[in-house]
């Protein structure tokens, strides 16, 4: 803990000279929940320590709401100073259109290739050999978060895997609990399904479907098992009537729901609520079945600007976000893992340590955003929203449509 205090004490004393011509820089993102706001404040504090001004451009509603706004502003000639996207292919067309800054020189100067781990994070920022974004965290979707209180109230042990969780559903319902909390945003149901794939069918099937776009596998027996599990998830979440992901997390925090399949950013909400991993809540990486984690996350892109001072400030912000002290301060509040492999994370909680251990073992898969285009993701979102909202749609019908989407994916 002393080491961590040293890191925090130095969080605002960056290895950067204070900017000669300070500038205001608008930074757009979709981090608006309690845990997310606490985390992004660490970026703002560190950037302002350089003499520049962070103008917060938070957009509520999550990435699916924010990204079209961000893209419209950039393509419409009203760019922000920096903007969040998920690490992967979401900004690919903006880069190809020549609207984003090339940070290859800074990346080489600061040895990003040597310190950012795993390597595919920086590769996700690289187009035609040039670096166009700054990865800031490693986020994994592959988690089942459980309320210890909900299971205690229901008189059943806290599950250790997905099958035990499904089996506990009736007891939770009898105790007046929602077994599985899922919000109404489209990406949440798709995310739930994509977590079930490596847990139920395994890593190889996941890669064959999303990396190789193998429609035969998507239509086959292993994915049929996944749709059976998704059918269980649909039934268990039938009374989950919230919209936002953090509202669903709050149902778990308050013991109103047994569990939630959600990325490790949920940890930030448990932390803000003062809950302790292993005592108040339990986390099951890989749903307690296959302990794999995906290496997705968030990156910041910097649109080309005409203002010289703002352009200089962009470079300062890019460097600040990867500063070791800032990486620790931000990620411990975000619930994610730092992208730098050379920082001290001894203050991490039990769940983050589980993720770090899995990462160290190399039990990883790419995030779907690193493999799918936005068009493919949107088609999947539409399918799974309909599936979860339409009990009459059979798993077999949904799988056929799913295989068609995979067959046409690019």
Coordinates of N, CA and C in Angstrom, one line a residue, residues 71 75 89-100 373:
X71 N -18.5 10.7 -34.1 CA -18.2 10.6 -35.5 C -18.8 11.8 -36.3
X75 N -16.5 14.3 -38.6 CA -16.7 14.3 -40.1 C -17.4 15.6 -40.5
X89 N -11.7 -1.6 -34.1 CA -11.9 -1.1 -35.5 C -13.0 0.1 -35.5
X90 N -13.4 0.6 -34.4 CA -14.5 1.6 -34.4 C -14.1 2.9 -35.1
X91 N -12.8 3.3 -35.1 CA -12.4 4.5 -35.7 C -11.7 4.3 -37.0
X92 N -11.7 3.1 -37.5 CA -11.0 2.7 -38.7 C -11.2 3.6 -39.9
X93 N -12.5 3.9 -40.2 CA -12.9 4.7 -41.3 C -12.4 6.2 -41.1
X94 N -12.4 6.7 -39.9 CA -12.0 8.0 -39.6 C -10.5 8.2 -39.9
X95 N -9.8 7.1 -39.5 CA -8.3 7.1 -39.8 C -8.0 7.1 -41.3
X96 N -8.8 6.2 -42.0 CA -8.6 6.0 -43.4 C -8.9 7.3 -44.2
X97 N -9.8 8.1 -43.6 CA -10.3 9.4 -44.2 C -9.3 10.5 -43.9
X98 N -8.2 10.2 -43.2 CA -7.2 11.2 -42.9 C -7.6 12.2 -41.8
X99 N -8.6 11.9 -41.0 CA -9.1 12.9 -40.0 C -8.4 12.8 -38.6
X100 N -7.6 11.7 -38.4 CA -7.0 11.5 -37.1 C -5.5 11.7 -37.2
X373 N -16.5 -5.4 -37.4 CA -16.8 -4.0 -37.8 C -18.0 -3.5 -37.0

